[in-house]
Amino acid sequence: MTPALPPARKRLGQHFLVDPNIVRKIVTLAELRPDETVFEIGPGRGILTRALCAEAKQVVAVELDVQLGEYLRETIGDCPNLDLRLGDALEFPYEELPEGTVVVANLPYYVSTPLLFKLLEARQKIDRMVLMLQTEVARRLVAQPGTEDYGILSVLTQYAAAAKLAFTVSANCFRPRPDVGSSVVSLALRRQPALVVQDEAWFVRTVRASFAHRRKTLANSLRDEGLTAEQIALALARAEIVPSRRAETLSIGEFATLSDALRSAAVDKGTA
Ligand code: SAM
């Protein structure tokens, strides 16, 4: 007998896909080979999981909701290539994944940004990702300098991956219907980053500090990094960036040059 469906918990971002065409489009976009491992965040009621298990060698799926975990065990738990884990994807030991893992997920929107940062951190293990996201977040991933959507997520994503907006998905394809738009993006992780930086930690720090106060000029935003106004001015001059510019106007290349220059300024001062 099929077990009763646990009620949807919106608090956990539970908007389940109910349209098999969208599931097919997502799986097609992932271009899975039979020797590949898939990592799925939030298998939910298993509609995508089932399709992934049919294409991949193994599917590692992590679900936070205990009741859904029990439901999945009873419905698709006997799938021989499914490795179902109960827990928080933010706490998952990503180092355990095999190299070349493909991430495919309809992400819980309430936690999608921290999950994206986690996945980018774990990118050594990941070959590519196909992700359903809130459209607003999807746009940020692919945004170009000088646009409102361009920010930390755009720079750190595009540094690590070639990102493409694949297609939008109607709210009618989910139950319950989400109040926001949904889009699927594909991310091909770069084996080598788009640009060379001396120190990635400094690059991330520079990008975060630059965007911390969007309305301020770069010279003012960077003050929080513990450098003096003179050191910031010197680093901006070395990077050939006018101090009155704002973070949203800088290309990823300019962030890379600036991060190297700031790091040198901090090393000179002994604070790196
Ligand atoms: N994959 C299913 C589908 O497409 O129908 C469900 C997608 S639903 C948008 C998001 C799923 O992520 C839910 O099952 C929810 O319980 C789960 N979830 C929420 N927060 C999570 C977390 N921190 N770690 C793992 N799963 C989580």
PDB file of C-alpha atoms and ligand atoms in Angstrom:
ATOM      1  CA  MET A   1       0.000   0.000   0.000  1.00  0.00           C
ATOM      2  CA  THR A   2       1.305   3.506  -0.856  1.00  0.00           C
ATOM      3  CA  PRO A   3       1.952   5.425   2.384  1.00  0.00           C
ATOM      4  CA  ALA A   4       0.073   8.697   3.024  1.00  0.00           C
ATOM      5  CA  LEU A   5       1.781  11.817   1.681  1.00  0.00           C
ATOM      6  CA  PRO A   6       3.129  14.008   4.485  1.00  0.00           C
ATOM      7  CA  PRO A   7       1.659  17.536   4.280  1.00  0.00           C
ATOM      8  CA  ALA A   8       3.811  20.168   2.501  1.00  0.00           C
ATOM      9  CA  ARG A   9       5.755  22.405   4.869  1.00  0.00           C
ATOM     10  CA  LYS A  10       6.243  25.795   3.277  1.00  0.00           C
ATOM     11  CA  ARG A  11       8.683  26.657   6.069  1.00  0.00           C
ATOM     12  CA  LEU A  12      11.050  24.109   4.499  1.00  0.00           C
ATOM     13  CA  GLY A  13      10.571  25.484   0.994  1.00  0.00           C
ATOM     14  CA  GLN A  14       8.394  22.521   0.009  1.00  0.00           C
ATOM     15  CA  HIS A  15       6.975  23.307  -3.423  1.00  0.00           C
ATOM     16  CA  PHE A  16       6.943  19.939  -5.120  1.00  0.00           C
ATOM     17  CA  LEU A  17       7.266  19.519  -8.860  1.00  0.00           C
ATOM     18  CA  VAL A  18       4.199  17.831 -10.293  1.00  0.00           C
ATOM     19  CA  ASP A  19       4.860  18.282 -14.016  1.00  0.00           C
ATOM     20  CA  PRO A  20       6.725  15.332 -15.586  1.00  0.00           C
ATOM     21  CA  ASN A  21       7.700  17.495 -18.600  1.00  0.00           C
ATOM     22  CA  ILE A  22       9.718  19.812 -16.377  1.00  0.00           C
ATOM     23  CA  VAL A  23      11.364  16.832 -14.688  1.00  0.00           C
ATOM     24  CA  ARG A  24      12.313  15.530 -18.148  1.00  0.00           C
ATOM     25  CA  LYS A  25      13.687  18.934 -19.212  1.00  0.00           C
ATOM     26  CA  ILE A  26      15.845  19.153 -16.069  1.00  0.00           C
ATOM     27  CA  VAL A  27      17.229  15.632 -16.510  1.00  0.00           C
ATOM     28  CA  THR A  28      17.895  16.240 -20.227  1.00  0.00           C
ATOM     29  CA  LEU A  29      19.776  19.438 -19.399  1.00  0.00           C
ATOM     30  CA  ALA A  30      21.973  17.517 -16.929  1.00  0.00           C
ATOM     31  CA  GLU A  31      23.167  15.206 -19.779  1.00  0.00           C
ATOM     32  CA  LEU A  32      23.836  12.389 -17.324  1.00  0.00           C
ATOM     33  CA  ARG A  33      26.025   9.462 -18.249  1.00  0.00           C
ATOM     34  CA  PRO A  34      25.481   6.008 -16.723  1.00  0.00           C
ATOM     35  CA  ASP A  35      28.833   6.167 -14.899  1.00  0.00           C
ATOM     36  CA  GLU A  36      28.102   9.447 -13.098  1.00  0.00           C
ATOM     37  CA  THR A  37      27.101  10.206  -9.506  1.00  0.00           C
ATOM     38  CA  VAL A  38      24.355  12.751  -8.875  1.00  0.00           C
ATOM     39  CA  PHE A  39      23.954  14.759  -5.699  1.00  0.00           C
ATOM     40  CA  GLU A  40      20.396  15.943  -5.084  1.00  0.00           C
ATOM     41  CA  ILE A  41      19.429  18.414  -2.372  1.00  0.00           C
ATOM     42  CA  GLY A  42      15.855  17.969  -1.095  1.00  0.00           C
ATOM     43  CA  PRO A  43      14.427  14.923  -2.911  1.00  0.00           C
ATOM     44  CA  GLY A  44      11.012  15.810  -1.427  1.00  0.00           C
ATOM     45  CA  ARG A  45       8.435  13.315  -2.710  1.00  0.00           C
ATOM     46  CA  GLY A  46      10.964  11.821  -5.098  1.00  0.00           C
ATOM     47  CA  ILE A  47       9.667  12.869  -8.530  1.00  0.00           C
ATOM     48  CA  LEU A  48      13.095  14.104  -9.699  1.00  0.00           C
ATOM     49  CA  THR A  49      15.016  11.477  -7.699  1.00  0.00           C
ATOM     50  CA  ARG A  50      13.288   8.634  -9.528  1.00  0.00           C
ATOM     51  CA  ALA A  51      14.186  10.097 -12.922  1.00  0.00           C
ATOM     52  CA  LEU A  52      17.790  10.699 -11.825  1.00  0.00           C
ATOM     53  CA  CYS A  53      18.150   7.113 -10.572  1.00  0.00           C
ATOM     54  CA  ALA A  54      17.105   5.898 -14.023  1.00  0.00           C
ATOM     55  CA  GLU A  55      19.981   7.796 -15.692  1.00  0.00           C
ATOM     56  CA  ALA A  56      22.930   7.855 -13.279  1.00  0.00           C
ATOM     57  CA  LYS A  57      25.171   5.274 -11.643  1.00  0.00           C
ATOM     58  CA  GLN A  58      24.318   6.545  -8.169  1.00  0.00           C
ATOM     59  CA  VAL A  59      22.147   9.253  -6.633  1.00  0.00           C
ATOM     60  CA  VAL A  60      23.095  10.680  -3.247  1.00  0.00           C
ATOM     61  CA  ALA A  61      20.046  12.582  -1.991  1.00  0.00           C
ATOM     62  CA  VAL A  62      19.882  14.568   1.248  1.00  0.00           C
ATOM     63  CA  GLU A  63      16.513  15.470   2.763  1.00  0.00           C
ATOM     64  CA  LEU A  64      15.984  17.544   5.912  1.00  0.00           C
ATOM     65  CA  ASP A  65      12.356  16.586   6.601  1.00  0.00           C
ATOM     66  CA  VAL A  66      12.237  13.360   8.647  1.00  0.00           C
ATOM     67  CA  GLN A  67       8.654  12.565   7.615  1.00  0.00           C
ATOM     68  CA  LEU A  68       9.540  12.917   3.929  1.00  0.00           C
ATOM     69  CA  GLY A  69      12.591  10.754   4.554  1.00  0.00           C
ATOM     70  CA  GLU A  70      10.322   7.969   5.868  1.00  0.00           C
ATOM     71  CA  TYR A  71       7.947   8.428   2.923  1.00  0.00           C
ATOM     72  CA  LEU A  72      10.857   8.176   0.473  1.00  0.00           C
ATOM     73  CA  ARG A  73      12.243   5.060   2.181  1.00  0.00           C
ATOM     74  CA  GLU A  74       8.862   3.362   1.764  1.00  0.00           C
ATOM     75  CA  THR A  75       8.317   4.486  -1.824  1.00  0.00           C
ATOM     76  CA  ILE A  76      11.729   4.487  -3.515  1.00  0.00           C
ATOM     77  CA  GLY A  77      14.026   3.256  -0.736  1.00  0.00           C
ATOM     78  CA  ASP A  78      14.517  -0.029  -2.602  1.00  0.00           C
ATOM     79  CA  CYS A  79      16.063   1.757  -5.600  1.00  0.00           C
ATOM     80  CA  PRO A  80      19.471   0.011  -5.709  1.00  0.00           C
ATOM     81  CA  ASN A  81      21.422   3.117  -6.764  1.00  0.00           C
ATOM     82  CA  LEU A  82      19.814   5.553  -4.310  1.00  0.00           C
ATOM     83  CA  ASP A  83      21.823   6.627  -1.268  1.00  0.00           C
ATOM     84  CA  LEU A  84      19.266   8.536   0.801  1.00  0.00           C
ATOM     85  CA  ARG A  85      20.574  10.628   3.693  1.00  0.00           C
ATOM     86  CA  LEU A  86      18.533  12.452   6.289  1.00  0.00           C
ATOM     87  CA  GLY A  87      19.968  15.803   7.310  1.00  0.00           C
ATOM     88  CA  ASP A  88      20.742  19.376   6.416  1.00  0.00           C
ATOM     89  CA  ALA A  89      22.477  19.912   3.065  1.00  0.00           C
ATOM     90  CA  LEU A  90      24.344  22.839   4.648  1.00  0.00           C
ATOM     91  CA  GLU A  91      26.047  20.323   6.968  1.00  0.00           C
ATOM     92  CA  PHE A  92      26.670  17.641   4.349  1.00  0.00           C
ATOM     93  CA  PRO A  93      30.265  16.273   4.154  1.00  0.00           C
ATOM     94  CA  TYR A  94      30.857  17.316   0.520  1.00  0.00           C
ATOM     95  CA  GLU A  95      34.411  15.949   0.629  1.00  0.00           C
ATOM     96  CA  GLU A  96      32.833  12.440   0.590  1.00  0.00           C
ATOM     97  CA  LEU A  97      31.373  12.942  -2.894  1.00  0.00           C
ATOM     98  CA  PRO A  98      33.301  11.395  -5.776  1.00  0.00           C
ATOM     99  CA  GLU A  99      35.073  13.718  -8.190  1.00  0.00           C
ATOM    100  CA  GLY A 100      32.970  14.690 -11.184  1.00  0.00           C
ATOM    101  CA  THR A 101      29.671  14.649  -9.249  1.00  0.00           C
ATOM    102  CA  VAL A 102      26.724  16.277 -11.010  1.00  0.00           C
ATOM    103  CA  VAL A 103      24.419  18.320  -8.761  1.00  0.00           C
ATOM    104  CA  VAL A 104      20.766  18.328  -9.808  1.00  0.00           C
ATOM    105  CA  ALA A 105      18.190  19.908  -7.507  1.00  0.00           C
ATOM    106  CA  ASN A 106      15.003  21.836  -7.133  1.00  0.00           C
ATOM    107  CA  LEU A 107      16.433  23.874  -4.275  1.00  0.00           C
ATOM    108  CA  PRO A 108      14.484  24.988  -1.205  1.00  0.00           C
ATOM    109  CA  TYR A 109      14.305  28.728  -1.959  1.00  0.00           C
ATOM    110  CA  TYR A 110      14.506  29.952   1.658  1.00  0.00           C
ATOM    111  CA  VAL A 111      18.071  28.650   1.912  1.00  0.00           C
ATOM    112  CA  SER A 112      19.221  28.693  -1.719  1.00  0.00           C
ATOM    113  CA  THR A 113      21.897  31.413  -1.365  1.00  0.00           C
ATOM    114  CA  PRO A 114      23.848  29.730   1.481  1.00  0.00           C
ATOM    115  CA  LEU A 115      23.459  26.404  -0.354  1.00  0.00           C
ATOM    116  CA  LEU A 116      24.917  27.956  -3.521  1.00  0.00           C
ATOM    117  CA  PHE A 117      27.922  29.252  -1.580  1.00  0.00           C
ATOM    118  CA  LYS A 118      28.358  25.770  -0.038  1.00  0.00           C
ATOM    119  CA  LEU A 119      28.241  24.136  -3.477  1.00  0.00           C
ATOM    120  CA  LEU A 120      30.735  26.638  -4.893  1.00  0.00           C
ATOM    121  CA  GLU A 121      33.064  25.887  -1.966  1.00  0.00           C
ATOM    122  CA  ALA A 122      32.764  22.165  -2.750  1.00  0.00           C
ATOM    123  CA  ARG A 123      33.397  22.702  -6.461  1.00  0.00           C
ATOM    124  CA  GLN A 124      36.516  20.509  -6.620  1.00  0.00           C
ATOM    125  CA  LYS A 125      34.122  17.547  -6.440  1.00  0.00           C
ATOM    126  CA  ILE A 126      31.549  18.925  -8.871  1.00  0.00           C
ATOM    127  CA  ASP A 127      31.566  18.832 -12.667  1.00  0.00           C
ATOM    128  CA  ARG A 128      28.314  20.674 -13.336  1.00  0.00           C
ATOM    129  CA  MET A 129      25.027  21.678 -11.741  1.00  0.00           C
ATOM    130  CA  VAL A 130      21.450  22.002 -12.916  1.00  0.00           C
ATOM    131  CA  LEU A 131      19.451  23.928 -10.350  1.00  0.00           C
ATOM    132  CA  MET A 132      15.893  25.178 -10.017  1.00  0.00           C
ATOM    133  CA  LEU A 133      15.980  28.527  -8.237  1.00  0.00           C
ATOM    134  CA  GLN A 134      13.812  31.498  -7.511  1.00  0.00           C
ATOM    135  CA  THR A 135      14.061  33.566 -10.743  1.00  0.00           C
ATOM    136  CA  GLU A 136      15.403  36.556  -8.816  1.00  0.00           C
ATOM    137  CA  VAL A 137      18.357  34.463  -7.572  1.00  0.00           C
ATOM    138  CA  ALA A 138      18.864  32.804 -10.972  1.00  0.00           C
ATOM    139  CA  ARG A 139      19.191  36.272 -12.554  1.00  0.00           C
ATOM    140  CA  ARG A 140      21.810  37.233  -9.989  1.00  0.00           C
ATOM    141  CA  LEU A 141      23.936  34.212 -10.920  1.00  0.00           C
ATOM    142  CA  VAL A 142      24.231  35.322 -14.544  1.00  0.00           C
ATOM    143  CA  ALA A 143      24.133  39.120 -14.029  1.00  0.00           C
ATOM    144  CA  GLN A 144      26.678  41.374 -15.732  1.00  0.00           C
ATOM    145  CA  PRO A 145      28.416  44.451 -14.229  1.00  0.00           C
ATOM    146  CA  GLY A 146      26.416  47.663 -14.208  1.00  0.00           C
ATOM    147  CA  THR A 147      23.081  45.916 -13.624  1.00  0.00           C
ATOM    148  CA  GLU A 148      20.979  45.883 -10.467  1.00  0.00           C
ATOM    149  CA  ASP A 149      21.215  42.087 -10.154  1.00  0.00           C
ATOM    150  CA  TYR A 150      25.028  42.080 -10.180  1.00  0.00           C
ATOM    151  CA  GLY A 151      26.482  41.303  -6.758  1.00  0.00           C
ATOM    152  CA  ILE A 152      28.519  38.884  -4.633  1.00  0.00           C
ATOM    153  CA  LEU A 153      26.694  35.839  -5.990  1.00  0.00           C
ATOM    154  CA  SER A 154      27.315  36.901  -9.621  1.00  0.00           C
ATOM    155  CA  VAL A 155      31.045  37.467  -9.141  1.00  0.00           C
ATOM    156  CA  LEU A 156      31.752  34.331  -7.083  1.00  0.00           C
ATOM    157  CA  THR A 157      29.616  32.129  -9.347  1.00  0.00           C
ATOM    158  CA  GLN A 158      31.085  33.394 -12.614  1.00  0.00           C
ATOM    159  CA  TYR A 159      34.616  33.153 -11.208  1.00  0.00           C
ATOM    160  CA  ALA A 160      33.984  29.439 -10.574  1.00  0.00           C
ATOM    161  CA  ALA A 161      31.587  28.475 -13.359  1.00  0.00           C
ATOM    162  CA  ALA A 162      30.076  29.264 -16.729  1.00  0.00           C
ATOM    163  CA  ALA A 163      26.459  30.003 -15.784  1.00  0.00           C
ATOM    164  CA  LYS A 164      23.441  29.972 -18.111  1.00  0.00           C
ATOM    165  CA  LEU A 165      19.756  30.662 -17.572  1.00  0.00           C
ATOM    166  CA  ALA A 166      18.134  27.625 -19.193  1.00  0.00           C
ATOM    167  CA  PHE A 167      14.351  28.100 -18.861  1.00  0.00           C
ATOM    168  CA  THR A 168      11.653  29.491 -16.613  1.00  0.00           C
ATOM    169  CA  VAL A 169       9.048  27.300 -14.942  1.00  0.00           C
ATOM    170  CA  SER A 170       5.422  28.240 -14.342  1.00  0.00           C
ATOM    171  CA  ALA A 171       4.127  28.233 -10.758  1.00  0.00           C
ATOM    172  CA  ASN A 172       1.456  25.779 -12.000  1.00  0.00           C
ATOM    173  CA  CYS A 173       4.131  23.082 -12.230  1.00  0.00           C
ATOM    174  CA  PHE A 174       4.413  22.945  -8.416  1.00  0.00           C
ATOM    175  CA  ARG A 175       2.178  21.954  -5.502  1.00  0.00           C
ATOM    176  CA  PRO A 176       1.708  24.076  -3.531  1.00  0.00           C
ATOM    177  CA  ARG A 177       2.269  26.886  -6.037  1.00  0.00           C
ATOM    178  CA  PRO A 178       5.155  29.196  -5.075  1.00  0.00           C
ATOM    179  CA  ASP A 179       4.447  32.956  -4.856  1.00  0.00           C
ATOM    180  CA  VAL A 180       7.675  33.723  -6.710  1.00  0.00           C
ATOM    181  CA  GLY A 181       8.937  32.937 -10.214  1.00  0.00           C
ATOM    182  CA  SER A 182      11.143  29.884 -10.799  1.00  0.00           C
ATOM    183  CA  SER A 183      13.969  29.301 -13.293  1.00  0.00           C
ATOM    184  CA  VAL A 184      16.425  26.549 -14.062  1.00  0.00           C
ATOM    185  CA  VAL A 185      20.112  27.393 -14.449  1.00  0.00           C
ATOM    186  CA  SER A 186      23.027  25.282 -15.590  1.00  0.00           C
ATOM    187  CA  LEU A 187      26.506  25.797 -14.204  1.00  0.00           C
ATOM    188  CA  ALA A 188      29.583  24.216 -15.763  1.00  0.00           C
ATOM    189  CA  LEU A 189      32.328  24.375 -13.149  1.00  0.00           C
ATOM    190  CA  ARG A 190      35.666  25.596 -14.482  1.00  0.00           C
ATOM    191  CA  ARG A 191      38.615  23.234 -14.039  1.00  0.00           C
ATOM    192  CA  GLN A 192      40.723  26.402 -13.890  1.00  0.00           C
ATOM    193  CA  PRO A 193      39.121  29.596 -12.547  1.00  0.00           C
ATOM    194  CA  ALA A 194      38.292  32.266 -15.135  1.00  0.00           C
ATOM    195  CA  LEU A 195      41.099  34.415 -13.714  1.00  0.00           C
ATOM    196  CA  VAL A 196      44.184  33.848 -11.669  1.00  0.00           C
ATOM    197  CA  VAL A 197      44.217  35.438  -8.203  1.00  0.00           C
ATOM    198  CA  GLN A 198      47.086  35.282  -5.722  1.00  0.00           C
ATOM    199  CA  ASP A 199      44.830  34.197  -2.860  1.00  0.00           C
ATOM    200  CA  GLU A 200      41.217  33.040  -3.261  1.00  0.00           C
ATOM    201  CA  ALA A 201      40.333  33.850   0.345  1.00  0.00           C
ATOM    202  CA  TRP A 202      41.369  37.462  -0.313  1.00  0.00           C
ATOM    203  CA  PHE A 203      39.358  37.511  -3.527  1.00  0.00           C
ATOM    204  CA  VAL A 204      36.201  36.403  -1.657  1.00  0.00           C
ATOM    205  CA  ARG A 205      36.921  38.906   1.137  1.00  0.00           C
ATOM    206  CA  THR A 206      37.426  41.746  -1.374  1.00  0.00           C
ATOM    207  CA  VAL A 207      34.184  40.967  -3.225  1.00  0.00           C
ATOM    208  CA  ARG A 208      32.170  40.722   0.006  1.00  0.00           C
ATOM    209  CA  ALA A 209      33.646  43.935   1.436  1.00  0.00           C
ATOM    210  CA  SER A 210      33.132  45.838  -1.831  1.00  0.00           C
ATOM    211  CA  PHE A 211      29.430  44.961  -1.951  1.00  0.00           C
ATOM    212  CA  ALA A 212      28.843  45.314   1.818  1.00  0.00           C
ATOM    213  CA  HIS A 213      27.631  48.893   1.308  1.00  0.00           C
ATOM    214  CA  ARG A 214      26.222  49.012  -2.214  1.00  0.00           C
ATOM    215  CA  ARG A 215      25.555  52.745  -2.148  1.00  0.00           C
ATOM    216  CA  LYS A 216      29.050  53.676  -0.969  1.00  0.00           C
ATOM    217  CA  THR A 217      32.079  54.213  -3.160  1.00  0.00           C
ATOM    218  CA  LEU A 218      34.656  51.424  -3.204  1.00  0.00           C
ATOM    219  CA  ALA A 219      37.127  53.542  -1.229  1.00  0.00           C
ATOM    220  CA  ASN A 220      34.583  53.817   1.617  1.00  0.00           C
ATOM    221  CA  SER A 221      33.259  50.226   1.481  1.00  0.00           C
ATOM    222  CA  LEU A 222      36.758  48.783   1.743  1.00  0.00           C
ATOM    223  CA  ARG A 223      37.498  50.681   4.985  1.00  0.00           C
ATOM    224  CA  ASP A 224      35.960  47.758   6.934  1.00  0.00           C
ATOM    225  CA  GLU A 225      38.863  45.531   5.873  1.00  0.00           C
ATOM    226  CA  GLY A 226      41.193  47.017   8.488  1.00  0.00           C
ATOM    227  CA  LEU A 227      43.342  48.922   5.989  1.00  0.00           C
ATOM    228  CA  THR A 228      44.049  52.628   6.194  1.00  0.00           C
ATOM    229  CA  ALA A 229      42.610  55.107   3.684  1.00  0.00           C
ATOM    230  CA  GLU A 230      46.135  55.525   2.248  1.00  0.00           C
ATOM    231  CA  GLN A 231      46.588  51.784   1.718  1.00  0.00           C
ATOM    232  CA  ILE A 232      43.182  51.496   0.041  1.00  0.00           C
ATOM    233  CA  ALA A 233      43.994  54.474  -2.175  1.00  0.00           C
ATOM    234  CA  LEU A 234      47.317  52.870  -3.105  1.00  0.00           C
ATOM    235  CA  ALA A 235      45.698  49.501  -3.884  1.00  0.00           C
ATOM    236  CA  LEU A 236      43.007  51.160  -6.029  1.00  0.00           C
ATOM    237  CA  ALA A 237      45.689  53.134  -7.867  1.00  0.00           C
ATOM    238  CA  ARG A 238      47.760  49.971  -8.453  1.00  0.00           C
ATOM    239  CA  ALA A 239      44.647  48.235  -9.787  1.00  0.00           C
ATOM    240  CA  GLU A 240      43.908  51.319 -11.929  1.00  0.00           C
ATOM    241  CA  ILE A 241      40.422  51.657 -10.436  1.00  0.00           C
ATOM    242  CA  VAL A 242      38.991  55.123  -9.760  1.00  0.00           C
ATOM    243  CA  PRO A 243      38.158  55.289  -5.974  1.00  0.00           C
ATOM    244  CA  SER A 244      34.747  56.888  -6.591  1.00  0.00           C
ATOM    245  CA  ARG A 245      33.487  53.815  -8.463  1.00  0.00           C
ATOM    246  CA  ARG A 246      30.921  51.493  -6.851  1.00  0.00           C
ATOM    247  CA  ALA A 247      31.272  47.721  -6.574  1.00  0.00           C
ATOM    248  CA  GLU A 248      28.513  46.983  -9.086  1.00  0.00           C
ATOM    249  CA  THR A 249      30.551  48.585 -11.905  1.00  0.00           C
ATOM    250  CA  LEU A 250      33.615  46.344 -11.509  1.00  0.00           C
ATOM    251  CA  SER A 251      34.215  43.385 -13.813  1.00  0.00           C
ATOM    252  CA  ILE A 252      35.381  40.084 -12.319  1.00  0.00           C
ATOM    253  CA  GLY A 253      38.853  40.833 -13.744  1.00  0.00           C
ATOM    254  CA  GLU A 254      38.934  44.153 -11.898  1.00  0.00           C
ATOM    255  CA  PHE A 255      37.934  42.415  -8.646  1.00  0.00           C
ATOM    256  CA  ALA A 256      40.814  39.970  -9.167  1.00  0.00           C
ATOM    257  CA  THR A 257      43.347  42.780  -9.715  1.00  0.00           C
ATOM    258  CA  LEU A 258      41.961  44.732  -6.760  1.00  0.00           C
ATOM    259  CA  SER A 259      42.089  41.709  -4.469  1.00  0.00           C
ATOM    260  CA  ASP A 260      45.778  41.139  -5.345  1.00  0.00           C
ATOM    261  CA  ALA A 261      46.560  44.824  -4.757  1.00  0.00           C
ATOM    262  CA  LEU A 262      44.718  44.896  -1.406  1.00  0.00           C
ATOM    263  CA  ARG A 263      46.474  41.738  -0.313  1.00  0.00           C
ATOM    264  CA  SER A 264      49.866  43.286  -1.129  1.00  0.00           C
ATOM    265  CA  ALA A 265      48.879  46.379   0.862  1.00  0.00           C
ATOM    266  CA  ALA A 266      47.879  44.171   3.829  1.00  0.00           C
ATOM    267  CA  VAL A 267      51.078  42.117   3.566  1.00  0.00           C
ATOM    268  CA  ASP A 268      53.145  45.350   3.571  1.00  0.00           C
ATOM    269  CA  LYS A 269      51.258  46.371   6.706  1.00  0.00           C
ATOM    270  CA  GLY A 270      51.575  42.867   8.236  1.00  0.00           C
ATOM    271  CA  THR A 271      47.803  42.267   8.540  1.00  0.00           C
ATOM    272  CA  ALA A 272      47.216  39.643   5.834  1.00  0.00           C
TER     273      ALA A 272
HETATM  274  N1  SAM B   1      12.925  17.655  -5.297  1.00  0.00           N
HETATM  275  C1  SAM B   1      11.529  17.762  -4.922  1.00  0.00           C
HETATM  276  C2  SAM B   1      10.704  18.207  -6.107  1.00  0.00           C
HETATM  277  O1  SAM B   1      11.295  18.714  -7.070  1.00  0.00           O
HETATM  278  O2  SAM B   1       9.507  18.060  -6.059  1.00  0.00           O
HETATM  279  C3  SAM B   1      11.334  18.723  -3.745  1.00  0.00           C
HETATM  280  C4  SAM B   1      11.858  20.117  -3.957  1.00  0.00           C
HETATM  281  S1  SAM B   1      11.343  21.267  -2.709  1.00  0.00           S
HETATM  282  C5  SAM B   1      11.442  22.773  -3.593  1.00  0.00           C
HETATM  283  C6  SAM B   1      12.755  21.410  -1.647  1.00  0.00           C
HETATM  284  C7  SAM B   1      13.060  20.189  -0.785  1.00  0.00           C
HETATM  285  O3  SAM B   1      14.224  20.484   0.008  1.00  0.00           O
HETATM  286  C8  SAM B   1      11.981  19.796   0.215  1.00  0.00           C
HETATM  287  O4  SAM B   1      11.798  18.409   0.179  1.00  0.00           O
HETATM  288  C9  SAM B   1      12.533  20.223   1.589  1.00  0.00           C
HETATM  289  O5  SAM B   1      12.066  19.438   2.668  1.00  0.00           O
HETATM  290  C10 SAM B   1      14.020  20.028   1.345  1.00  0.00           C
HETATM  291  N2  SAM B   1      14.881  20.847   2.209  1.00  0.00           N
HETATM  292  C11 SAM B   1      14.621  22.040   2.777  1.00  0.00           C
HETATM  293  N3  SAM B   1      15.689  22.506   3.438  1.00  0.00           N
HETATM  294  C12 SAM B   1      16.675  21.578   3.288  1.00  0.00           C
HETATM  295  C13 SAM B   1      18.005  21.457   3.751  1.00  0.00           C
HETATM  296  N4  SAM B   1      18.568  22.439   4.489  1.00  0.00           N
HETATM  297  N5  SAM B   1      18.704  20.342   3.446  1.00  0.00           N
HETATM  298  C14 SAM B   1      18.148  19.353   2.702  1.00  0.00           C
HETATM  299  N6  SAM B   1      16.882  19.402   2.223  1.00  0.00           N
HETATM  300  C15 SAM B   1      16.156  20.492   2.514  1.00  0.00           C
END
